[in-house]
XYZ file of C-alpha atoms in Angstrom:
585
model
C -24.189 -31.171 68.892
C -24.997 -31.619 71.958
C -29.120 -32.151 71.215
C -29.128 -34.971 67.998
C -32.543 -35.863 66.373
C -33.748 -38.684 64.402
C -34.588 -37.673 61.324
C -37.885 -39.033 59.788
C -39.098 -40.442 57.202
C -39.095 -39.214 53.898
C -37.538 -35.772 55.515
C -35.582 -33.538 52.950
C -31.984 -33.251 54.606
C -32.671 -29.310 54.708
C -35.866 -29.938 57.017
C -32.910 -32.100 58.831
C -29.976 -29.740 59.521
C -32.049 -26.679 60.187
C -34.308 -28.299 63.062
C -30.494 -29.640 64.027
C -28.916 -26.156 64.459
C -32.114 -25.341 65.425
C -32.328 -27.725 68.185
C -29.082 -26.807 69.460
C -29.217 -23.205 69.854
C -28.015 -21.875 66.344
C -30.038 -19.321 64.296
C -28.944 -19.816 60.288
C -27.055 -21.531 58.363
C -24.556 -19.107 56.679
C -21.719 -20.241 59.162
C -21.961 -23.528 58.327
C -22.488 -22.684 54.996
C -18.838 -20.440 54.816
C -17.277 -23.873 56.395
C -18.201 -26.164 53.817
C -17.058 -24.473 50.958
C -21.011 -24.060 49.226
C -23.281 -21.618 50.169
C -27.127 -21.188 51.383
C -29.096 -21.304 48.364
C -27.526 -24.500 47.850
C -28.387 -26.480 50.902
C -31.883 -24.396 51.024
C -32.474 -26.220 47.183
C -31.416 -29.490 49.372
C -28.456 -29.959 47.449
C -25.156 -30.450 49.768
C -21.580 -31.166 48.754
C -18.864 -34.134 50.041
C -17.967 -32.092 52.816
C -21.114 -30.859 54.346
C -22.527 -35.042 54.455
C -19.510 -35.394 55.902
C -20.352 -33.441 58.354
C -23.481 -33.960 58.984
C -22.442 -37.632 59.558
C -20.331 -37.034 62.470
C -23.109 -35.290 64.000
C -25.907 -37.701 63.300
C -23.945 -40.804 62.785
C -26.322 -41.414 60.350
C -24.107 -43.083 56.590
C -23.732 -40.318 54.332
C -25.560 -42.630 51.919
C -28.833 -42.912 53.865
C -27.967 -38.865 54.369
C -27.702 -37.959 50.675
C -30.912 -40.489 50.244
C -32.870 -37.549 51.436
C -30.855 -34.689 49.592
C -31.547 -33.680 45.505
C -27.859 -34.565 44.321
C -29.380 -37.291 42.487
C -30.622 -35.030 39.904
C -27.355 -32.972 39.514
C -25.752 -36.253 38.396
C -28.212 -37.575 36.259
C -29.321 -34.740 35.093
C -26.917 -31.547 35.597
C -27.500 -28.262 37.396
C -29.544 -26.647 34.635
C -32.237 -28.984 34.554
C -32.643 -28.421 38.197
C -33.977 -25.705 38.302
C -37.328 -26.886 36.685
C -37.530 -30.126 38.466
C -37.846 -28.876 42.135
C -38.794 -25.299 43.980
C -36.205 -23.295 44.441
C -35.866 -21.096 47.335
C -39.154 -21.072 48.415
C -41.325 -23.810 50.266
C -44.816 -25.829 49.703
C -46.209 -28.386 52.030
C -49.396 -30.309 53.382
C -50.794 -28.180 56.447
C -52.528 -31.889 57.792
C -48.836 -33.167 57.729
C -47.634 -30.648 59.590
C -50.736 -30.497 62.335
C -50.424 -34.205 62.441
C -47.065 -35.307 62.521
C -45.209 -31.695 63.847
C -42.992 -29.235 61.544
C -40.510 -31.057 59.081
C -40.198 -31.057 55.511
C -40.666 -33.643 52.957
C -38.590 -34.578 50.128
C -41.349 -34.943 47.630
C -43.318 -31.358 48.267
C -39.679 -29.846 46.441
C -40.792 -31.330 43.419
C -42.416 -29.012 41.068
C -44.584 -31.019 39.488
C -46.133 -32.889 43.235
C -48.702 -30.477 43.714
C -51.357 -32.762 46.165
C -50.823 -34.389 49.550
C -52.685 -38.198 48.854
C -52.594 -39.298 51.768
C -54.527 -36.104 52.789
C -56.250 -35.307 49.327
C -54.814 -31.684 49.624
C -53.534 -29.231 47.436
C -50.004 -27.883 48.773
C -49.916 -24.835 50.384
C -46.354 -22.926 48.845
C -47.955 -19.434 50.346
C -48.816 -18.064 54.743
C -52.170 -18.874 54.558
C -52.024 -15.289 57.053
C -50.480 -13.256 54.597
C -49.864 -15.351 51.163
C -46.303 -14.232 51.373
C -43.892 -16.931 50.053
C -42.328 -19.158 53.030
C -38.576 -19.845 52.688
C -36.969 -22.992 54.312
C -35.680 -21.647 56.875
C -38.765 -19.879 58.164
C -40.845 -23.044 57.753
C -38.997 -24.933 59.997
C -39.549 -22.276 62.789
C -42.788 -22.674 62.426
C -43.838 -18.728 62.145
C -44.168 -16.799 59.004
C -41.722 -13.877 59.645
C -44.237 -10.833 58.030
C -47.476 -11.492 59.832
C -46.582 -14.106 62.407
C -48.922 -16.832 61.112
C -48.458 -19.837 62.756
C -48.088 -22.535 59.733
C -49.825 -25.586 61.313
C -52.680 -23.423 61.855
C -53.612 -23.423 58.146
C -55.290 -25.818 55.966
C -55.480 -26.439 52.949
C -58.096 -27.046 49.906
C -59.250 -30.616 50.165
C -59.143 -32.086 46.249
C -62.019 -34.681 45.204
C -61.389 -34.926 40.889
C -60.405 -38.409 40.170
C -58.416 -36.823 37.224
C -55.995 -35.099 40.102
C -55.486 -37.833 41.724
C -54.982 -40.450 39.577
C -52.350 -38.153 37.323
C -50.523 -37.221 41.049
C -50.224 -41.046 41.160
C -48.658 -41.275 38.235
C -46.454 -38.263 39.086
C -45.291 -39.041 42.876
C -44.187 -42.916 41.815
C -42.142 -41.346 38.989
C -40.305 -39.439 40.594
C -39.646 -42.185 43.351
C -38.920 -45.064 41.128
C -36.915 -43.081 38.481
C -39.210 -43.586 35.642
C -43.280 -44.003 34.015
C -44.631 -47.173 34.869
C -46.847 -48.731 31.439
C -50.309 -49.056 33.445
C -51.487 -45.957 33.022
C -50.479 -43.884 30.480
C -48.939 -46.741 28.157
C -47.479 -44.054 25.702
C -45.042 -42.586 28.419
C -43.742 -45.877 29.841
C -40.333 -45.443 30.964
C -40.588 -41.924 30.407
C -37.644 -40.248 32.876
C -39.043 -36.677 34.912
C -36.607 -34.315 32.754
C -37.964 -35.952 29.870
C -42.110 -35.678 30.779
C -41.248 -31.492 32.020
C -39.662 -31.480 28.472
C -42.975 -32.948 27.099
C -44.752 -30.584 29.658
C -42.853 -27.638 28.185
C -44.068 -28.059 24.432
C -47.250 -29.289 25.000
C -47.938 -26.014 26.971
C -47.966 -24.348 23.508
C -51.017 -26.353 22.758
C -52.422 -26.233 25.902
C -52.220 -22.085 26.257
C -55.402 -20.020 26.449
C -57.664 -23.224 26.610
C -59.514 -23.496 29.387
C -58.857 -26.661 32.444
C -60.336 -30.203 32.905
C -60.511 -29.587 36.145
C -62.408 -25.844 36.699
C -63.784 -24.685 33.441
C -63.118 -21.150 35.120
C -59.153 -21.982 35.117
C -57.739 -20.404 31.399
C -54.046 -22.546 31.852
C -51.891 -19.232 30.516
C -48.636 -21.125 30.155
C -47.366 -20.212 26.561
C -44.209 -17.813 27.593
C -42.725 -18.879 30.904
C -43.347 -22.561 32.330
C -40.597 -22.281 35.066
C -43.393 -19.035 36.799
C -45.295 -22.502 37.693
C -43.320 -23.015 40.269
C -43.876 -20.185 42.466
C -47.673 -20.986 42.097
C -48.605 -24.430 43.265
C -52.227 -24.152 41.726
C -51.216 -23.006 38.910
C -49.018 -26.095 38.723
C -51.739 -28.003 39.443
C -53.932 -27.639 37.034
C -51.741 -27.439 33.995
C -49.899 -30.553 34.650
C -53.460 -32.052 34.997
C -54.451 -30.883 32.141
C -50.874 -32.753 30.051
C -52.246 -35.698 32.163
C -55.662 -35.885 30.884
C -54.222 -34.671 26.929
C -51.895 -38.317 27.295
C -54.993 -40.076 28.903
C -56.582 -42.484 26.831
C -54.520 -41.983 23.386
C -54.803 -40.690 20.987
C -58.611 -39.620 21.888
C -57.890 -36.557 24.079
C -55.162 -35.465 21.963
C -57.131 -35.729 18.963
C -59.924 -33.224 20.432
C -57.117 -30.433 21.355
C -56.281 -30.840 17.922
C -59.476 -30.301 16.525
C -60.005 -27.109 18.535
C -56.204 -26.136 18.028
C -57.454 -26.996 13.759
C -60.485 -23.702 14.131
C -57.314 -21.194 14.739
C -56.124 -19.091 12.608
C -52.577 -19.756 11.151
C -51.068 -17.168 13.170
C -52.349 -18.460 16.559
C -52.013 -22.111 15.307
C -48.496 -22.239 13.099
C -46.237 -21.367 16.378
C -48.422 -24.259 18.522
C -47.442 -27.274 15.545
C -43.712 -25.779 15.591
C -43.175 -25.979 19.714
C -44.533 -29.505 19.157
C -42.705 -30.565 16.030
C -39.391 -30.046 18.640
C -39.997 -33.203 20.185
C -38.640 -34.840 17.150
C -34.512 -34.110 18.352
C -35.413 -35.210 22.027
C -33.565 -38.355 22.522
C -35.600 -39.233 25.344
C -38.743 -38.280 23.491
C -38.289 -39.821 20.348
C -40.762 -43.230 20.850
C -43.134 -40.399 21.890
C -42.919 -38.047 19.007
C -44.106 -41.213 16.392
C -46.731 -41.182 17.998
C -47.760 -37.580 17.844
C -46.446 -36.260 14.342
C -49.278 -37.772 12.683
C -51.790 -36.279 14.717
C -50.147 -33.021 14.413
C -50.957 -31.919 10.680
C -54.422 -31.548 10.286
C -55.954 -30.326 6.963
C -56.027 -26.905 7.778
C -52.355 -26.879 7.441
C -51.577 -27.249 4.305
C -51.131 -24.315 2.074
C -53.541 -22.903 -0.484
C -52.028 -22.427 -3.999
C -54.041 -19.132 -5.126
C -56.795 -18.815 -7.413
C -56.871 -17.932 -10.692
C -58.185 -13.998 -9.770
C -54.784 -14.187 -7.708
C -52.329 -15.277 -10.307
C -49.030 -13.328 -10.602
C -48.244 -12.071 -14.253
C -46.015 -14.261 -16.068
C -43.714 -10.929 -16.296
C -43.417 -9.704 -12.540
C -43.752 -13.555 -11.076
C -39.368 -12.993 -10.275
C -40.646 -10.459 -7.915
C -43.510 -12.489 -6.306
C -43.168 -13.864 -2.925
C -44.390 -17.619 -4.255
C -41.557 -18.028 -6.828
C -39.026 -16.268 -4.676
C -36.509 -18.997 -2.977
C -35.559 -18.673 0.563
C -31.806 -17.571 1.259
C -29.777 -19.618 3.897
C -29.007 -17.287 6.469
C -25.206 -18.915 6.897
C -22.836 -17.052 4.779
C -20.182 -20.290 4.038
C -21.584 -23.398 2.682
C -20.590 -25.839 0.209
C -22.601 -26.885 -2.867
C -23.091 -30.772 -3.528
C -23.862 -31.962 -6.945
C -26.307 -34.878 -5.476
C -29.076 -35.444 -3.056
C -28.227 -35.542 1.133
C -27.747 -39.132 1.875
C -30.072 -41.261 3.935
C -27.537 -41.698 6.476
C -24.948 -38.976 8.199
C -26.533 -35.896 7.814
C -28.519 -33.549 9.757
C -30.553 -30.665 9.616
C -29.288 -27.139 11.215
C -32.431 -27.183 13.179
C -31.817 -30.934 14.827
C -28.253 -29.919 15.369
C -28.888 -26.515 17.505
C -31.015 -27.910 19.685
C -28.759 -31.158 20.512
C -26.650 -28.311 21.216
C -29.237 -26.814 23.597
C -29.085 -23.433 21.961
C -32.752 -22.020 21.216
C -32.608 -21.497 17.196
C -30.288 -21.534 14.108
C -28.585 -18.548 14.585
C -25.845 -19.071 16.579
C -25.339 -22.318 14.817
C -25.133 -20.326 11.721
C -22.368 -17.935 12.975
C -20.537 -21.288 13.724
C -20.663 -21.373 10.234
C -19.607 -18.408 9.025
C -16.619 -18.697 11.463
C -15.758 -21.661 9.389
C -16.445 -23.966 13.510
C -18.529 -26.457 11.411
C -18.986 -27.280 8.151
C -22.472 -26.630 5.701
C -23.238 -28.590 3.248
C -25.705 -27.178 0.894
C -27.631 -30.844 -1.353
C -29.519 -30.823 -4.517
C -33.168 -28.947 -3.871
C -31.805 -26.184 -1.955
C -31.085 -28.964 1.325
C -28.986 -27.192 3.612
C -27.115 -30.302 6.545
C -24.470 -30.225 8.620
C -21.801 -33.485 8.609
C -23.160 -35.665 11.710
C -19.547 -37.329 12.492
C -18.246 -33.607 12.230
C -21.189 -32.238 14.226
C -20.694 -34.511 17.248
C -16.911 -34.096 17.070
C -17.309 -30.496 17.559
C -19.857 -31.645 20.694
C -17.437 -33.438 22.568
C -15.394 -30.871 22.080
C -17.839 -27.785 22.817
C -18.640 -29.290 26.155
C -15.914 -30.224 28.162
C -14.359 -33.258 29.597
C -16.787 -35.207 31.616
C -16.785 -34.755 35.433
C -19.846 -36.490 37.473
C -19.878 -33.777 40.880
C -18.090 -31.499 38.978
C -20.112 -27.451 40.018
C -18.939 -24.520 38.802
C -20.633 -21.633 36.146
C -23.153 -22.289 33.712
C -22.314 -21.257 30.537
C -25.276 -18.541 30.446
C -23.351 -17.707 34.045
C -20.602 -17.427 32.250
C -22.024 -14.819 29.490
C -23.700 -13.153 31.995
C -20.163 -12.358 33.631
C -18.622 -11.043 30.473
C -21.337 -8.639 29.532
C -19.755 -5.804 29.806
C -16.965 -7.616 27.421
C -19.519 -8.294 24.903
C -18.204 -11.671 24.850
C -20.085 -13.887 22.559
C -20.819 -17.346 21.880
C -19.321 -18.196 18.375
C -16.305 -16.108 21.048
C -16.382 -18.426 23.644
C -16.726 -21.634 21.707
C -13.976 -20.049 19.756
C -11.577 -20.121 22.785
C -12.872 -23.379 23.608
C -11.611 -24.902 20.598
C -8.339 -23.110 20.340
C -7.694 -24.993 24.128
C -7.669 -21.301 26.000
C -11.049 -22.057 28.199
C -11.540 -25.915 29.514
C -15.177 -26.706 30.491
C -15.877 -29.179 32.446
C -19.450 -31.238 31.573
C -21.551 -32.863 34.566
C -23.940 -35.061 32.434
C -22.214 -37.955 30.391
C -23.714 -37.339 26.622
C -24.607 -33.639 27.766
C -24.792 -30.482 25.297
C -23.133 -27.022 24.771
C -25.215 -25.613 27.138
C -24.582 -28.309 29.751
C -20.877 -26.806 30.532
C -19.960 -25.280 33.634
C -16.653 -22.912 34.123
C -14.503 -23.210 37.590
C -12.949 -20.412 38.729
C -9.301 -20.867 37.006
C -11.048 -20.588 33.213
C -13.236 -17.076 34.792
C -9.747 -15.840 35.204
C -8.290 -16.784 32.205
C -11.132 -15.624 30.472
C -11.002 -12.389 32.080
C -7.302 -12.068 31.129
C -8.066 -12.994 27.544
C -10.926 -10.872 26.939
C -8.671 -7.350 28.927
C -5.907 -8.464 26.604
C -8.191 -8.256 23.146
C -9.855 -4.781 25.111
C -6.741 -2.973 25.170
C -5.364 -4.138 21.407
C -8.913 -3.843 20.268
C -9.368 -0.258 22.149
C -6.378 0.184 24.021
C -6.089 0.391 28.217
C -8.458 2.200 30.000
C -7.932 4.947 32.560
C -7.676 2.985 35.839
C -4.626 0.751 33.974
C -3.394 4.212 33.299
C -2.937 5.530 36.544
C -1.464 1.994 37.523
C 1.137 2.397 34.541
C 1.981 6.085 34.190
C 1.853 5.745 38.753
C -0.652 9.063 39.089
C -3.945 9.793 40.047
C -7.168 10.745 38.330
C -6.637 14.237 38.581
C -3.170 13.964 37.716
C -4.623 12.082 34.231
C -7.198 14.721 33.244
C -4.067 17.608 33.805
C -1.539 15.677 31.205
C -4.958 15.529 29.160
C -5.552 19.452 29.413
C -1.268 19.734 29.105
C -1.802 17.905 25.739
C 0.909 14.969 27.076
C -2.075 11.937 26.813
C -5.730 12.304 24.439
C -7.956 9.723 24.677
C -7.665 7.366 22.206
C -11.935 6.308 22.415
C -14.190 8.066 24.470
C -17.932 7.138 25.902
C -20.533 10.041 26.501
C -23.337 9.844 28.923
C -26.876 11.433 27.087
C -25.581 14.917 29.809
C -22.288 14.959 27.444
C -20.326 13.301 30.829
C -17.534 11.292 29.873
C -18.188 7.918 31.043
C -15.162 5.257 29.550
C -11.943 6.745 28.087
C -9.577 4.449 25.981
C -5.602 5.235 25.590
C -3.459 3.692 23.280
C -0.960 1.471 24.747
C 1.940 3.404 21.594
C 1.624 6.468 23.180
C 1.675 5.401 26.825
C 5.023 3.690 25.706
C 5.810 7.057 24.360
C 5.768 8.796 28.199
C 6.965 5.979 29.677
C 9.587 6.421 27.788
C 9.988 10.183 27.558
C 9.498 11.313 31.005
C 11.406 10.311 34.197
C 11.273 10.603 37.947
C 14.521 12.193 39.596
C 15.889 8.205 40.459
C 15.322 7.432 36.494
C 16.929 9.707 35.194
C 19.854 9.809 37.730
C 20.379 5.597 36.936
C 20.017 6.348 33.183
C 23.257 8.813 33.077
C 25.353 8.388 35.401
C 24.648 11.565 37.279
C 23.512 12.448 41.087
C 20.298 12.667 42.618
C 21.345 16.618 44.016
C 22.787 17.967 41.094
C 19.512 17.342 38.915
C 17.736 19.499 41.417
C 20.169 22.010 41.701
C 19.432 22.093 37.551
C 15.778 22.364 38.503
C 16.603 25.482 40.656
C 19.054 27.328 38.632
C 16.134 26.872 35.901
C 18.322 24.216 33.607
C 14.943 21.221 33.845
C 11.655 22.246 34.257
C 9.159 20.039 35.697
C 7.247 18.364 32.236
C 3.913 17.697 34.077
C 4.042 21.433 35.625
C 3.375 20.744 39.182
C 0.893 18.287 39.011
C 2.875 15.840 40.665
C 4.649 16.316 44.265
C 7.696 15.200 42.427
C 9.347 16.723 39.691
C 9.619 14.994 36.116
C 12.075 15.422 34.009
C 11.557 15.457 30.197
C 14.277 12.972 28.592
C 14.713 14.989 25.385
C 15.581 18.544 27.679
C 17.612 16.707 29.976
C 19.894 14.537 26.854
C 20.490 18.095 25.073
C 21.824 19.645 28.479
C 24.386 16.993 28.956
C 25.671 17.575 25.522
C 26.004 20.899 26.134
C 27.639 20.748 29.274
C 30.076 17.991 27.597
C 30.790 20.741 24.933
C 31.312 23.600 27.615
């Protein structure tokens, strides 16, 4: 680099890199990403691998350790790549208009966090869109200073001023938590020492309580966070209202929390119970167990109790065995061991806790593990179903893979999505891992199953296993048959018309046109054994190719494929019969 710039205080590394390459006449980062064995998306999200950091160090003479402090690499190491999606803004930018006006176009690292919504220096709401056309802003375009959609100049923008004391106090708490690594105890004693990823889990659980309620900042704004908290990454105003309300909920605890619970207690059980259920999941989050101990007593409001039916609603004795009240809930798992005593105080965990520690949403997948004998379920007295904690911990260590802090790869979700056409199930993938056929890695020391990542080598290994499985279950695909028989698709259809080859299974479009065909491997093997080329026939029976061609011209041999290919195809039965007749003569 001919022109070397200095990195600004609190500037994100991606901002510095883009300023540097633009100053030296380059127009994009794609070629650099390719040279660094990374992708443009990771760079735009301020994630840099070792090779990239070494290259930037060479350009700028800034040590790698100093450069990495301006990146978001630490979140990948501490929380894994999967959590980065909830912590950081992805593939878009938000910024303080006053900071840009006063200091110039560079992007501060703090602005990338989803929880950071206000610039505390100017008390302004961060902008996450072009002030003219309202479109999202990419980091590349932000550093250039001009919107590619409407040619609006970002430095001309101005952000809304925030005067609400609660909002500013909440932002001070969030930003100090990000900078120091955990929350202090001066403002929210209940959340003392909490880390950012644990706070986001807490916020996700509490979002169910806040759904549909007016914001404490502005009564006219209704919070709508029940379905998916991630969507607030693309809307800074929504993030601002949501996180301020979460902060207010935990502020002056338990007074504000009780007020919220009183409002929820007036809802119908159908609306109220899912909110309670979401909050009860806090007991399974390792970093939030102390918080749950304080919240738990407030969740069990009187309106949650189950009322017994009045005398007029009693079910006659002869119908009691059919009534919902007296029926037992069946265990969804089919395989379990019955114990003759009650569950011990220690050493066993519920399936819900096990599912949460694996990172899966509910017990459905866990029951599949049990039914496939990957885990053992015990039924104790009083219909209590538990899993041995020692067995579960051993299972979890094996399926999440070997701990490798900086190793990157496909996430579990991406891995399963990659093989969606093969109908790969989670339980099948776990079986492959336990059998040693697939070897995942985990970037978190005590991660969950969903924190596992898979290298390209494991991707190829899984594809081979699934192709082999499909071949055993269904047979060869059309493409595989074409390669084995060394024919094209038209010849393949011709062989079907001649009756030499028939599909084992066919799938059709709604129009009736055939979509996929599978062929029996035994049938393909018989064809390869029976039908020979002239070269194969000559080598197998020790006769010259000229003689074979002569027999075809004399009509003693016939093309078994009836001209479907350019070369003569010999039927093994026909050539053997001809040779026998010649020997007799």
